[in-house]
């Protein structure tokens, strides 16, 4: 069977996509270069033409995964065809899903670098969704959903305060390690805090309908 020749950039991205899928399904440690190559029917030479190691393709795959995650969050928060409360609900569902996949993907990756990477990834995500959160707060104020005088003209500062505060809440109790169960537990604590800080009623944030 004649092997179809592909543009090197296309082949490289194909390897990244396959690696990303395997890392998310099995974890870093349990995924081998051979498995990645088996998925695309390639030889070791093809892999090492594009990447120096499994670690290099892992870092690229995770970076692209985070970029897609950020894009999904921004699209969700800016979707005015659905209620603000439903957008918040979808946001937390996205957070739970992505944290779960990321925790599996990073399993077996060297602990010291992984912890540093986790923080850097989180800071990147927070900075890239700040504008969307700010726009959501402005929309909530304009719809009369907000009962907080501090919000007016301070949406940017409040958006950042909420984002970094929620990050802290979600990681509360993670001294011995983060888990999807802990994230889900801490999300239930975060929603009442958002309500108290913004003045948006808890009912609106949890029932999926803006009144």
Short mmCIF file of C-alpha atoms in Angstrom, two decimals:
data_model
loop_
_atom_site.label_atom_id
_atom_site.label_comp_id
_atom_site.label_asym_id
_atom_site.label_seq_id
_atom_site.Cartn_x
_atom_site.Cartn_y
_atom_site.Cartn_z
CA UNK A 1 0.00 0.00 0.00
CA UNK A 2 1.41 3.36 -1.04
CA UNK A 3 1.75 5.80 1.84
CA UNK A 4 0.05 9.12 1.20
CA UNK A 5 2.47 12.02 1.53
CA UNK A 6 1.17 14.92 3.60
CA UNK A 7 2.37 18.45 4.09
CA UNK A 8 4.80 18.42 7.07
CA UNK A 9 2.72 21.00 8.95
CA UNK A 10 -0.41 18.89 8.51
CA UNK A 11 1.42 15.74 9.60
CA UNK A 12 2.81 17.52 12.67
CA UNK A 13 -0.63 18.76 13.70
CA UNK A 14 -2.04 15.28 13.17
CA UNK A 15 0.53 13.91 15.61
CA UNK A 16 -0.34 16.64 18.14
CA UNK A 17 -4.07 15.91 17.85
CA UNK A 18 -3.54 12.18 18.35
CA UNK A 19 -1.19 12.77 21.28
CA UNK A 20 -3.68 15.13 22.90
CA UNK A 21 -6.44 12.54 22.63
CA UNK A 22 -4.25 9.82 24.14
CA UNK A 23 -2.92 11.99 26.96
CA UNK A 24 -6.48 12.97 27.95
CA UNK A 25 -7.63 9.34 27.82
CA UNK A 26 -4.64 7.64 29.49
CA UNK A 27 -2.34 10.22 31.05
CA UNK A 28 1.19 11.32 30.25
CA UNK A 29 2.97 8.36 31.82
CA UNK A 30 0.78 5.68 30.23
CA UNK A 31 1.03 7.14 26.71
CA UNK A 32 4.01 6.13 24.61
CA UNK A 33 5.48 7.57 21.43
CA UNK A 34 4.83 4.19 19.80
CA UNK A 35 1.11 4.44 20.57
CA UNK A 36 0.96 7.89 19.03
CA UNK A 37 2.70 6.58 15.90
CA UNK A 38 0.45 3.52 15.73
CA UNK A 39 -2.57 5.81 15.52
CA UNK A 40 -1.20 7.55 12.42
CA UNK A 41 0.67 4.58 10.98
CA UNK A 42 4.00 6.35 11.19
CA UNK A 43 7.60 5.41 11.95
CA UNK A 44 9.79 6.77 14.78
CA UNK A 45 11.74 8.88 12.31
CA UNK A 46 8.60 10.79 11.43
CA UNK A 47 7.92 11.61 15.08
CA UNK A 48 11.45 12.72 15.89
CA UNK A 49 11.56 14.85 12.76
CA UNK A 50 8.95 17.09 14.43
CA UNK A 51 9.53 16.57 18.16
CA UNK A 52 12.56 15.91 20.32
CA UNK A 53 10.65 13.89 22.92
CA UNK A 54 7.28 12.84 24.33
CA UNK A 55 7.55 15.74 26.76
CA UNK A 56 7.80 18.26 23.93
CA UNK A 57 4.67 17.01 22.17
CA UNK A 58 2.88 16.87 25.54
CA UNK A 59 3.59 20.54 26.23
CA UNK A 60 2.40 21.55 22.75
CA UNK A 61 -0.72 19.35 22.97
CA UNK A 62 -1.69 20.76 26.37
CA UNK A 63 -1.07 24.33 25.21
CA UNK A 64 -3.42 23.81 22.25
CA UNK A 65 -5.96 22.12 24.52
CA UNK A 66 -5.95 25.14 26.84
CA UNK A 67 -6.35 27.51 23.88
CA UNK A 68 -9.47 25.59 22.79
CA UNK A 69 -10.75 25.64 26.37
CA UNK A 70 -10.35 29.42 26.58
CA UNK A 71 -12.13 29.83 23.24
CA UNK A 72 -15.06 27.70 24.44
CA UNK A 73 -15.36 29.74 27.63
CA UNK A 74 -15.35 33.05 25.76
CA UNK A 75 -17.93 31.83 23.25
CA UNK A 76 -20.14 30.62 26.11
CA UNK A 77 -19.91 33.82 28.17
CA UNK A 78 -20.65 36.00 25.12
CA UNK A 79 -23.61 33.95 23.89
CA UNK A 80 -26.48 36.39 24.39
CA UNK A 81 -28.98 33.93 22.94
CA UNK A 82 -29.08 32.23 26.35
CA UNK A 83 -29.59 33.61 29.84
CA UNK A 84 -26.75 34.88 31.99
CA UNK A 85 -27.50 32.21 34.58
CA UNK A 86 -27.33 29.47 31.95
CA UNK A 87 -24.00 30.86 30.76
CA UNK A 88 -22.69 30.71 34.33
CA UNK A 89 -23.95 27.14 34.63
CA UNK A 90 -22.25 26.18 31.36
CA UNK A 91 -19.06 27.89 32.53
CA UNK A 92 -18.85 25.74 35.65
CA UNK A 93 -19.66 22.62 33.61
CA UNK A 94 -16.77 23.51 31.29
CA UNK A 95 -14.45 24.07 34.25
CA UNK A 96 -15.36 20.67 35.71
CA UNK A 97 -14.95 18.86 32.39
CA UNK A 98 -11.64 20.50 31.56
CA UNK A 99 -10.14 20.08 35.03
CA UNK A 100 -11.06 16.39 34.88
CA UNK A 101 -9.40 15.90 31.50
CA UNK A 102 -6.35 17.92 32.46
CA UNK A 103 -5.86 15.96 35.68
CA UNK A 104 -5.84 12.71 33.69
CA UNK A 105 -3.58 14.11 30.97
CA UNK A 106 -0.96 15.31 33.45
CA UNK A 107 -0.91 12.03 35.39
CA UNK A 108 2.66 10.82 35.61
CA UNK A 109 4.19 14.09 34.45
CA UNK A 110 7.05 15.15 36.73
CA UNK A 111 5.47 16.57 39.86
CA UNK A 112 7.61 19.67 40.41
CA UNK A 113 7.19 20.94 36.87
CA UNK A 114 3.55 19.86 36.74
CA UNK A 115 2.63 21.97 39.78
CA UNK A 116 4.36 25.02 38.30
CA UNK A 117 2.69 24.34 34.95
CA UNK A 118 -0.75 24.06 36.61
CA UNK A 119 -0.38 27.54 38.10
CA UNK A 120 0.89 29.05 34.85
CA UNK A 121 -1.94 27.45 32.87
CA UNK A 122 -4.52 28.78 35.32
CA UNK A 123 -3.09 32.31 35.23
CA UNK A 124 -3.13 32.23 31.42
CA UNK A 125 -6.76 31.12 31.34
CA UNK A 126 -7.86 33.78 33.84
CA UNK A 127 -6.19 36.59 31.92
CA UNK A 128 -7.70 35.45 28.61
CA UNK A 129 -11.30 35.27 29.86
CA UNK A 130 -11.27 38.47 31.95
CA UNK A 131 -12.76 40.57 29.14
CA UNK A 132 -15.67 38.16 28.68
CA UNK A 133 -16.43 38.15 32.41
CA UNK A 134 -16.31 41.95 32.46
CA UNK A 135 -18.76 42.10 29.53
CA UNK A 136 -21.07 39.67 31.33
CA UNK A 137 -21.09 41.88 34.44
CA UNK A 138 -21.88 44.96 32.35
CA UNK A 139 -24.73 43.09 30.67
CA UNK A 140 -26.06 41.97 34.07
CA UNK A 141 -25.98 45.56 35.32
CA UNK A 142 -27.75 46.87 32.21
CA UNK A 143 -30.46 44.22 32.64
CA UNK A 144 -30.99 45.30 36.23
CA UNK A 145 -29.88 41.96 37.62
CA UNK A 146 -27.19 43.46 39.83
CA UNK A 147 -27.87 44.86 43.28
CA UNK A 148 -24.40 46.19 44.03
CA UNK A 149 -23.54 49.88 43.73
CA UNK A 150 -19.83 49.04 43.69
CA UNK A 151 -20.25 47.27 40.36
CA UNK A 152 -21.00 50.42 38.39
CA UNK A 153 -17.87 51.61 36.60
CA UNK A 154 -15.83 48.91 38.36
CA UNK A 155 -16.68 45.90 36.22
CA UNK A 156 -13.07 45.25 35.22
CA UNK A 157 -11.77 45.20 38.78
CA UNK A 158 -14.69 43.06 39.94
CA UNK A 159 -14.18 40.63 37.05
CA UNK A 160 -10.55 40.13 38.05
CA UNK A 161 -11.47 39.87 41.74
CA UNK A 162 -14.06 37.20 40.97
CA UNK A 163 -11.79 35.20 38.67
CA UNK A 164 -8.82 35.05 40.99
CA UNK A 165 -11.07 34.53 43.99
CA UNK A 166 -12.88 31.62 42.33
CA UNK A 167 -9.51 30.11 41.42
CA UNK A 168 -8.62 30.13 45.11
CA UNK A 169 -11.95 28.63 46.13
CA UNK A 170 -11.71 25.82 43.57
CA UNK A 171 -8.25 24.88 44.85
CA UNK A 172 -9.22 25.02 48.53
CA UNK A 173 -8.16 21.80 50.24
CA UNK A 174 -5.83 20.75 47.42
CA UNK A 175 -2.67 20.68 49.55
CA UNK A 176 -2.40 16.92 49.08
CA UNK A 177 -3.53 16.99 45.47
CA UNK A 178 -6.34 18.25 43.26
CA UNK A 179 -9.19 15.96 42.24
CA UNK A 180 -12.34 16.30 40.18
CA UNK A 181 -14.38 15.50 43.32
CA UNK A 182 -12.77 18.42 45.13
CA UNK A 183 -13.43 20.76 42.20
CA UNK A 184 -17.11 19.76 42.09
CA UNK A 185 -17.42 20.23 45.85
CA UNK A 186 -15.79 23.66 45.75
CA UNK A 187 -17.91 24.85 42.82
CA UNK A 188 -20.96 24.57 45.08
CA UNK A 189 -19.23 27.03 47.43
CA UNK A 190 -18.30 29.45 44.66
CA UNK A 191 -21.80 30.21 43.34
CA UNK A 192 -23.16 31.71 46.61
CA UNK A 193 -19.99 33.82 46.85
CA UNK A 194 -20.56 35.17 43.34
CA UNK A 195 -24.10 36.05 44.36
CA UNK A 196 -22.98 37.83 47.53
CA UNK A 197 -20.22 39.80 45.80
CA UNK A 198 -22.10 40.87 42.67
CA UNK A 199 -25.55 41.23 44.16
CA UNK A 200 -26.98 38.94 41.48
CA UNK A 201 -29.54 36.81 43.27
CA UNK A 202 -28.71 33.19 43.97
CA UNK A 203 -31.99 32.19 42.32
CA UNK A 204 -30.96 33.83 39.06
CA UNK A 205 -27.52 32.21 39.15
CA UNK A 206 -28.90 28.74 39.74
CA UNK A 207 -32.28 28.43 37.99
CA UNK A 208 -31.16 29.16 34.41
CA UNK A 209 -33.56 32.07 33.86
CA UNK A 210 -32.87 35.81 34.09
CA UNK A 211 -35.81 37.59 35.67
#
